[in-house]
XYZ file of C-alpha atoms in Angstrom:
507
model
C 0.000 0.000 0.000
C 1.480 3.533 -0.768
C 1.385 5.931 1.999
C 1.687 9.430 2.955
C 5.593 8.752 3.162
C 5.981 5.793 0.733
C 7.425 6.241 -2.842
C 6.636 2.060 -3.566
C 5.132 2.383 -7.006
C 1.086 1.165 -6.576
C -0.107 -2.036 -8.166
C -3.639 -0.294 -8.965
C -4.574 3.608 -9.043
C -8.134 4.710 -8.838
C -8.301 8.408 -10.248
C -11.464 9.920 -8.913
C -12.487 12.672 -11.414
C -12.004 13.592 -15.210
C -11.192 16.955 -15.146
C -7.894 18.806 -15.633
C -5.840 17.641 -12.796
C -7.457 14.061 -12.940
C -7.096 12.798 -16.813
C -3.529 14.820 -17.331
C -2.480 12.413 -13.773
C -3.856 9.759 -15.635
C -2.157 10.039 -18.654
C 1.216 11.267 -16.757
C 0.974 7.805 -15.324
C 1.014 5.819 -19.021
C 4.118 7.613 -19.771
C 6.112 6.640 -16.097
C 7.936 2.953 -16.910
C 7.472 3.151 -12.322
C 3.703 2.774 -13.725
C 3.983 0.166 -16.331
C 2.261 -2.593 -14.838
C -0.280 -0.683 -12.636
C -3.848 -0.908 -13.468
C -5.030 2.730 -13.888
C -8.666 3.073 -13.491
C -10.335 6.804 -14.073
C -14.234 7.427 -12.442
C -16.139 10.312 -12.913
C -19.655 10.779 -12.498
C -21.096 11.490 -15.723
C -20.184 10.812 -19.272
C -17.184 13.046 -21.002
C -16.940 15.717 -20.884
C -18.727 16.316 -17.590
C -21.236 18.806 -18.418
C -20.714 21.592 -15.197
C -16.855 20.453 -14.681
C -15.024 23.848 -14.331
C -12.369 22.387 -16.940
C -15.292 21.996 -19.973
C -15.643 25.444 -21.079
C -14.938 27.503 -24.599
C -11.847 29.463 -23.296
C -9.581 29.638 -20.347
C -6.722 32.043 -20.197
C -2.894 30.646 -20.531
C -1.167 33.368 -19.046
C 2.216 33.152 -17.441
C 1.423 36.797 -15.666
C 1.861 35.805 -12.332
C 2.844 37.669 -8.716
C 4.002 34.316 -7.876
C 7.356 33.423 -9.544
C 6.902 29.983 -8.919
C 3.835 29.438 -10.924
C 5.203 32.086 -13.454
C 8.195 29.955 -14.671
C 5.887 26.130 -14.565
C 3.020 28.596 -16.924
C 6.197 29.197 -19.245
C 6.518 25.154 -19.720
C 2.978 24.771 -20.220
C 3.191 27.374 -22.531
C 6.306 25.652 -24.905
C 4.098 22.684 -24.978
C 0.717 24.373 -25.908
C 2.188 26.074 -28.872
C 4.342 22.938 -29.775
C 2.848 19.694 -29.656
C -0.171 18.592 -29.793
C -1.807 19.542 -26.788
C -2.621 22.907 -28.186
C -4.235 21.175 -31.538
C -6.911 22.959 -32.592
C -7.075 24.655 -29.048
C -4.094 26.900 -28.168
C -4.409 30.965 -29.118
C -1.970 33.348 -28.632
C -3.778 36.513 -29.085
C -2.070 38.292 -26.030
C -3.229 39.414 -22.569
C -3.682 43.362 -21.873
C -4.037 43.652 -17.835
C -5.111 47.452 -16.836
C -5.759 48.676 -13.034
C -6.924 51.852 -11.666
C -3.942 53.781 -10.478
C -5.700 55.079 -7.428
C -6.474 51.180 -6.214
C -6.595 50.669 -2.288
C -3.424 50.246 -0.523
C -4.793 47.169 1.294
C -2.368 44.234 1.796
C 1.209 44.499 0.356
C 1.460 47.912 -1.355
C 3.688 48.592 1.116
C 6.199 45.227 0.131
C 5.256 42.937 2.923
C 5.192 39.971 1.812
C 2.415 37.773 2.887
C 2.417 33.774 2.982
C 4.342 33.006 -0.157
C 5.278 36.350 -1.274
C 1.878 36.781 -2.571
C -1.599 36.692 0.167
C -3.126 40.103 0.506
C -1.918 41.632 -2.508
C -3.959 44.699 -4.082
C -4.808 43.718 -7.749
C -1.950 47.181 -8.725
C 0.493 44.680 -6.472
C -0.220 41.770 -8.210
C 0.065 43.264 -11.406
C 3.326 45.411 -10.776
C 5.300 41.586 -9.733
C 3.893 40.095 -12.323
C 5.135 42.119 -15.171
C 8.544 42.005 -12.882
C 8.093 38.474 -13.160
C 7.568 38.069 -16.623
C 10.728 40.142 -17.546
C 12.360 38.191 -15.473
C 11.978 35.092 -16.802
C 12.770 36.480 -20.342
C 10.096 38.552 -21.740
C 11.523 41.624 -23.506
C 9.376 44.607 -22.773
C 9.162 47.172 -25.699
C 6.721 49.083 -27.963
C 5.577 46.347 -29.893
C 7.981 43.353 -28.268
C 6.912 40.585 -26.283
C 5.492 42.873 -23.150
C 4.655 46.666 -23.366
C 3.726 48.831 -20.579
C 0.316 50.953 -21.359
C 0.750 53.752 -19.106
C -2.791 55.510 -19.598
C -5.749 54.627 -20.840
C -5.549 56.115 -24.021
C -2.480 53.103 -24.335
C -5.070 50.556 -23.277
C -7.888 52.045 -25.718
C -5.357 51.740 -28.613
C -4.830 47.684 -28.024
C -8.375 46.827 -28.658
C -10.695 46.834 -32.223
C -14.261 47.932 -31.852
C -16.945 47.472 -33.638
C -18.514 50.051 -35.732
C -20.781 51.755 -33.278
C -18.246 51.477 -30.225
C -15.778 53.925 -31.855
C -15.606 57.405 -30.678
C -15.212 60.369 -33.197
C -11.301 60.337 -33.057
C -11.428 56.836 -34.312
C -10.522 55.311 -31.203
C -11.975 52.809 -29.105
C -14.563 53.788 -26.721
C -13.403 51.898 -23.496
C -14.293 54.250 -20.719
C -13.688 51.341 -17.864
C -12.302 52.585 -14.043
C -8.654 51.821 -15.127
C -5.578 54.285 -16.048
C -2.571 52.143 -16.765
C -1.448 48.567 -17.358
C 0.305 46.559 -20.079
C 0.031 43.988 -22.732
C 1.822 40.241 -22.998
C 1.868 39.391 -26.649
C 2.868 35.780 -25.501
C -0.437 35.252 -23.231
C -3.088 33.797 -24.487
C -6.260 31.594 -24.600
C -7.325 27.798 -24.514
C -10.455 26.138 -25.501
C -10.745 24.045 -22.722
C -13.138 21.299 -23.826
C -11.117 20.778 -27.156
C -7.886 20.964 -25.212
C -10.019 18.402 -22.593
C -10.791 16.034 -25.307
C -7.408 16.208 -26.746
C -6.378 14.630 -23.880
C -8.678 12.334 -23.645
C -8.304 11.011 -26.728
C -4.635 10.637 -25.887
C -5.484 8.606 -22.920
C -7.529 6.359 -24.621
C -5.069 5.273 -27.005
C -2.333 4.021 -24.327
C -4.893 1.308 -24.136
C -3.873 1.108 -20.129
C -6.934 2.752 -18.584
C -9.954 1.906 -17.892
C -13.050 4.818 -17.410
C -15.732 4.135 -15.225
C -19.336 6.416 -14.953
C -20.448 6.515 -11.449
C -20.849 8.758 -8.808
C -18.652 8.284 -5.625
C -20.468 8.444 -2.258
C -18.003 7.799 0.082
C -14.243 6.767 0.533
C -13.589 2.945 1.712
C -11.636 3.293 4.437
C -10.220 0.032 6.426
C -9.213 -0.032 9.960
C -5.890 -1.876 11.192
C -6.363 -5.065 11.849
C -3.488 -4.564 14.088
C -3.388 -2.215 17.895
C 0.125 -1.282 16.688
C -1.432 0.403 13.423
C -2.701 3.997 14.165
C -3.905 5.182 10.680
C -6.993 3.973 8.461
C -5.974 3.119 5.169
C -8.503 4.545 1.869
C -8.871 1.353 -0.530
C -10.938 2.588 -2.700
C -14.989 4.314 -2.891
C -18.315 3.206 -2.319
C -20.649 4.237 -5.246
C -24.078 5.764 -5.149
C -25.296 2.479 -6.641
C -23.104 0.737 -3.729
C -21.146 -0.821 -6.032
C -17.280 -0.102 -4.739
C -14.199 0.206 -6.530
C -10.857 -0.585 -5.183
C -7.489 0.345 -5.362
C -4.038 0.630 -3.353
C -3.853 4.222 -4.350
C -6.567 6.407 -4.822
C -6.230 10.027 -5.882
C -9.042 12.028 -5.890
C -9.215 14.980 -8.328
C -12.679 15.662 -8.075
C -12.392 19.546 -7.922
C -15.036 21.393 -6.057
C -16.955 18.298 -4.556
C -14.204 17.247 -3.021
C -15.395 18.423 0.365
C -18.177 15.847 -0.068
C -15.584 13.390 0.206
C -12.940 14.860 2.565
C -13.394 17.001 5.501
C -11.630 19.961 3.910
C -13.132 22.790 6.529
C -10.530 25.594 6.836
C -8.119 24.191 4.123
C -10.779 24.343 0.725
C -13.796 25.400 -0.358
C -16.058 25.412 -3.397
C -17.363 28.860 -4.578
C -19.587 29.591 -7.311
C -17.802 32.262 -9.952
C -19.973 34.342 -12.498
C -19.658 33.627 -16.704
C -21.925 34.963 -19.225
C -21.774 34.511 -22.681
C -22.993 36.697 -25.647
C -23.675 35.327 -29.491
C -21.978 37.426 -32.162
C -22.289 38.156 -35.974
C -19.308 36.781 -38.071
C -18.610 40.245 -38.836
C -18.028 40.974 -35.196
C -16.301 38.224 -34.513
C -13.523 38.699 -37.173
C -13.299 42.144 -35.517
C -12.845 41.165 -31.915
C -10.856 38.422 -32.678
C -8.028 40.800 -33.202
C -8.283 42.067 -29.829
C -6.193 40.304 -26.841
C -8.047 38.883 -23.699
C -8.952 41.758 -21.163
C -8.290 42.058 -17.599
C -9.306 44.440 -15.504
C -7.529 43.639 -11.901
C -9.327 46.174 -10.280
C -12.511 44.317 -10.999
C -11.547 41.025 -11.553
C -13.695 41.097 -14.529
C -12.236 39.761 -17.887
C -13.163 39.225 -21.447
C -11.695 36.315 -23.519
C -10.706 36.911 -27.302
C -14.203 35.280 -29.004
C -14.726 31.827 -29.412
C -17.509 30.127 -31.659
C -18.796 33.189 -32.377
C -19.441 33.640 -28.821
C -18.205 36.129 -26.304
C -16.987 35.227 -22.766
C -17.126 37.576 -19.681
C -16.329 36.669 -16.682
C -15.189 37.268 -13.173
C -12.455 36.076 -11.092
C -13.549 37.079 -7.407
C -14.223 35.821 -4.497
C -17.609 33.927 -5.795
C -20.299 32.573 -4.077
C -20.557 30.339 -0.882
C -22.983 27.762 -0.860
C -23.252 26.494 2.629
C -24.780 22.244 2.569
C -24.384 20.121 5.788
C -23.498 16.708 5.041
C -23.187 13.811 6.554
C -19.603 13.574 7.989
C -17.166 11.877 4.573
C -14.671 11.025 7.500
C -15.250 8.106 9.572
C -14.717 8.338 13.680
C -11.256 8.582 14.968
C -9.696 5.400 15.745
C -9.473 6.398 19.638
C -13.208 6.067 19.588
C -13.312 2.752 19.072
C -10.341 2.098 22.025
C -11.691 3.731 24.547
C -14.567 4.730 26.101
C -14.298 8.381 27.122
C -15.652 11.145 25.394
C -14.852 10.487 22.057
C -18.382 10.496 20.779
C -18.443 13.987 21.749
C -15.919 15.075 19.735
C -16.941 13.081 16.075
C -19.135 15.457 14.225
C -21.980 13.488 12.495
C -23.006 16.324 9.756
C -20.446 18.962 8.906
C -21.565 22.318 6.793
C -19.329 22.893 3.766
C -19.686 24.807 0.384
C -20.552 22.701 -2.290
C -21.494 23.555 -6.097
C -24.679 24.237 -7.454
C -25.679 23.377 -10.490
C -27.479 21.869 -13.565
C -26.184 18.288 -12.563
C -27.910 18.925 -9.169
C -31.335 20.870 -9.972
C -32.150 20.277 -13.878
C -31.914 23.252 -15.996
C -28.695 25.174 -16.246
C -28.694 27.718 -13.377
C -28.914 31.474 -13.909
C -26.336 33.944 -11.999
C -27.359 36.356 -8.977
C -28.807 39.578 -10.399
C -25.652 40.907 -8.109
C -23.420 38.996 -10.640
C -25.425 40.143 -14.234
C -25.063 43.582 -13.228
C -21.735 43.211 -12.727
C -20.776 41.901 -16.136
C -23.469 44.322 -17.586
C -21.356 47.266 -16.217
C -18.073 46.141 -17.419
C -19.728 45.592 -21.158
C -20.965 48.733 -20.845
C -17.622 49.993 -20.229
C -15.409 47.921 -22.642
C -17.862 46.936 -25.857
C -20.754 49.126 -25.435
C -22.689 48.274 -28.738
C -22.958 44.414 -26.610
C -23.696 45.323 -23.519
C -27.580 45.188 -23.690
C -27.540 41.851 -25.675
C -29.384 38.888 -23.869
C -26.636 36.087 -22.885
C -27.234 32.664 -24.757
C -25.985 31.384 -21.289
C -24.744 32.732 -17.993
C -23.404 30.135 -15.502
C -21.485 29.376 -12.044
C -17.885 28.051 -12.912
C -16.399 26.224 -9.444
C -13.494 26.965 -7.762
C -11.650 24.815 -5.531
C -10.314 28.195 -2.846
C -7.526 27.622 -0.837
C -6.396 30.399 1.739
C -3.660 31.671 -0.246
C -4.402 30.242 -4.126
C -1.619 27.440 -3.693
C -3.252 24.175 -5.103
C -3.324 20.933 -2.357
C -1.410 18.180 -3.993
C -0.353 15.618 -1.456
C -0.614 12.296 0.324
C -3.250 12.641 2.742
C -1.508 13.341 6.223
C -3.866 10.769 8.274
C -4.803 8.199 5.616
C -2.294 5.817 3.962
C -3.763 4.723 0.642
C -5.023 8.563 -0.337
C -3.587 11.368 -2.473
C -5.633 14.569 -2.983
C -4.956 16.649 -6.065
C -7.813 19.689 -5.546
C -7.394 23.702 -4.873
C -7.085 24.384 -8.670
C -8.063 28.483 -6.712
C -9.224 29.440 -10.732
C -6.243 28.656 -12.181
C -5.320 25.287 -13.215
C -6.293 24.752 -15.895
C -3.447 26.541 -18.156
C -0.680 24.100 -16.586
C -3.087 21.022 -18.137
C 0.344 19.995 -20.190
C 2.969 20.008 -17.222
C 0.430 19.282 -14.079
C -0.116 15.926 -14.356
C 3.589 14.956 -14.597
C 4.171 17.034 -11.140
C 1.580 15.001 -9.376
C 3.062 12.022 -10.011
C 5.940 13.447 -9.136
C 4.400 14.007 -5.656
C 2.984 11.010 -5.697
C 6.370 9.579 -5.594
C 7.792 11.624 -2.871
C 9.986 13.466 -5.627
C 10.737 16.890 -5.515
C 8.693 19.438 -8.007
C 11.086 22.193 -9.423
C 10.665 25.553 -8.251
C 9.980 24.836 -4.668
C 6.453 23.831 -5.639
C 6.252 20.538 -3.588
C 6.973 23.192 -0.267
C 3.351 25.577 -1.929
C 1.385 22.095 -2.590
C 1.835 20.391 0.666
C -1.018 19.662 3.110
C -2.443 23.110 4.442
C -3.132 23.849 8.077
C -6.791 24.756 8.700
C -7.882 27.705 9.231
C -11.109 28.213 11.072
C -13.184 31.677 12.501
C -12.066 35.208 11.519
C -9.229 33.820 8.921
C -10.781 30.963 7.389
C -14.141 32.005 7.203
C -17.829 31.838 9.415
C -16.810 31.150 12.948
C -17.233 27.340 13.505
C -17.969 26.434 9.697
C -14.431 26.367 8.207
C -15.289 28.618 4.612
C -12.437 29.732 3.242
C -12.090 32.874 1.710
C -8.608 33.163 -0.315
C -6.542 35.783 0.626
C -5.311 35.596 -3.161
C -5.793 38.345 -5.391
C -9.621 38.417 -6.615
C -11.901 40.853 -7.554
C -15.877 41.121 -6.157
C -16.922 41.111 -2.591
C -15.993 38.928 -0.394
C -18.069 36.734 2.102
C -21.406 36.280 -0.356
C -23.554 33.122 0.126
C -25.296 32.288 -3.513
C -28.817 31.456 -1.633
C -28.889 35.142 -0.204
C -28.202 36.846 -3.335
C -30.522 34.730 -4.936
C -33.013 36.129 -2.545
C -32.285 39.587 -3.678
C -33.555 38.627 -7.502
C -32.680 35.810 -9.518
C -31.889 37.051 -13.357
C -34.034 35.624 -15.732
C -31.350 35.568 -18.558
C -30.945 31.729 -17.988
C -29.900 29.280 -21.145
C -31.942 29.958 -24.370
């Protein structure tokens, strides 16, 4: 059996989950010879590609803009393999990334240099933004008018980067973005994905190393075994228990299952799902082959960001704190083993139901969910304010897209602490997916007890809870990151619900 200190190579892995982090593990694990005669196995609860998995979308941003060097330099290797093999077939876009910012931001956080856990907790968005274009020259980018990276000092600079269509432009010719921001700059060498081409890329890849084995079912609950023997102290995971109670079994399982992985684990204080705001708008070919010459949008004062358009479709979005959506479960863990050696007050202690954030959405209640009026007005405003002429057009679909949160954005990639037989890949924080090419490859990596360059095997180890005023509602373990986001933070989706549900659902 692997443990949380073992690097013996597993006879059978059970990969609980399809997305990003799960099927690039899975295929990471074909190419290891350590792996060669394991039986792989990959479960996910409905059919590819999962239809409200946060990695099935038209467009994620590849962007190696980070305040985070660490992350910064891995993004670069993504990068070399999204423009050069086939992962980015048919899905990889380099139409650049212009981030702008309000000069006048808050001072909150780090604006003063502190650093915060990691260098990067607590920064203001003009923070975030300032390291990251440090980082990016750095790590090679030459910054010049028209080079890889060029600082846009006003707004007139930011104006000039984007195409309009007719009726946006102003009477000087230029673009009429009038959006609360006054400086920023443009990476020629960010980009966009489309994730579910990108997905099933992958997919397809897996399925022709012939070595694993997909199963459709939902997991309930993890199998876990006590010792048979008084000198064992740890339960050992062997596999799940489905919804249909069938079980599968395994001596490693990894789960990967995103933002339900609190319905598995008891992940108060160290994750939490929250619900983040996407609309989409349907566009004339004419406007498309106009707006496709514009780079992806990011307004780090907001949080709000438009993709380049995709299908004839444009994406805006927000990356912010989201939406909480409190669900008490039954407790996923079982009892501590001192309950079952002695007689004291253990019962006391064992929660039987647990509140955590879980996701909402079509997979749960039928029809795809509409977003909190709170979150249409939102990407109203910043239409309004970057392509006017679009701003009033109905979306063909808004949606929630799930986050994973950890406190500080660092993903959770680790044997679990207290459980031999159980690695946890989750705490994607909004931005996994890009790394899709290189990710899978460090989990194994983990999985092996080997060290991940760039001191990311010290960012991905098992986090500390945090409970109360830092993690979230006293006693309930939410976490709220202290990354970089844009919105408000603390919102529960069933309150702002409450306050009017849009009626701009799929059409």
């Amino acid at each position: 059996m692997a443990s949380s200190s073992s690097k013996e190579v597993p006879s059978s892995v059970l990969i609980v989950g399809s997305g990003v982090f799960g099927l690039s593990t899975a295929y990471a694990l074909t190419q290891r010879p350590e792996f060669a005669h394991s039986k792989i196995t990959v479960l996910d609860r409905s059919p590819f590609p999962a239809p409200d998995g946060s990695s099935v979308d038209t467009s994620r941003i590849v962007r190696a803009d980070y305040a985070d060097i660490a992350y910064a330099q891995l993004c670069l290797e993504a990068q070399a393999l999204w423009r050069n093999s086939w992962w980015g077939d048919n899905a990889y876009h380099e139409d650049g990334l212009v981030i702008a910012i309000k000069n006048a931001a808050d001072a909150k956080g780090a604006a003063d240099g502190e650093d915060h856990s990691h260098g990067v907790a607590n920064l203001t968005g003009r923070e975030y933004m300032r390291r990251s274009l440090e980082n990016v020259q750095r790590l090679g980018l030459k910054e010049a008018p028209g080079g890889d990276v060029e600082v846009l000092p006003d707004m007139s600079r930011v104006r000039d980067a984007f195409h309009q269509t007719g009726n946006d432009k102003r009477g000087d010719g230029k673009a009429g973005m009038t959006f609360d921001a006054d400086m920023g700059y443009i990476n020629r060498r960010s980009g966009w994905v489309d994730a579910t081409a990108a997905l099933t890329n992958l997919r397809r890849r897996c399925e022709a190393t012939g070595r694993i084995n997909f199963v459709t079912g939902q997991a309930k609950r993890l199998i876990y075994t006590r010792p048979s023997s008084p000198q064992h102290t740890r339960y050992t995971v062997s596999g799940v228990t489905l919804t249909d109670s069938t079980t599968l079994t395994a001596d490693l399982t990894i789960l990967a299952t995103g933002a339900w992985t609190p319905s598995l684990l008891d992940l108060r204080g160290r994750a939490s799902a929250t619900g983040q705001i996407v609309g989409y708008i349907a566009l004339s070919p004419a406007e498309t082959s106009t707006l496709s010459q514009n780079p992806t949008i990011l307004n780090e004062s907001t949080g709000l960001f438009i993709i380049t358009p995709s299908a004839e479709h444009l994406k805006v979005a927000r990356h912010g704190y989201g939406y909480a959506n409190p669900t008490t479960i039954p407790n996923p863990e079982p009892r501590p083993l001192y309950y079952y050696s002695s007689s004291s007050s253990a019962d006391d202690k064992y929660e039987e139901s647990i509140t955590v954030s879980l996701p909402q959405t079509q997979w749960d209640d039928g029809p795809s969910h509409s977003i909190p009026t709170e979150g249409q007005s939102s990407l109203r405003a910043f239409l309004r304010t970057t392509f006017p002429s679009l701003a009033e057009r109905p979306f063909t679909q808004t949606r929630l897209c799930w986050y994973t949160d950890t406190a500080v954005g660092d993903w959770i990639i680790s044997h679990h602490p207290e459980y031999d037989g159980l690695f946890v890949a989750t705490g994607g924080s909004g931005h996994g997916f890009k790394f899709a090419p290189v990710v899978g490859e460090a989990i194994v990596q983990r999985v092996l007890g080997e060290e991940v360059r760039y001191g990311l095997s010290e960012k991905w180890g098992w986090p500390e809870r945090k409970m109360g005023v830092d993690g979230g509602h006293e006693g309930d373990g939410q976490v709220w990151t202290e990354d970089w986001r844009g919105g408000r933070k603390g919102m529960v989706l069933a309150e702002e619900y409450k306050k009017g549900k849009t009626r701009e659902t799929k059409l």
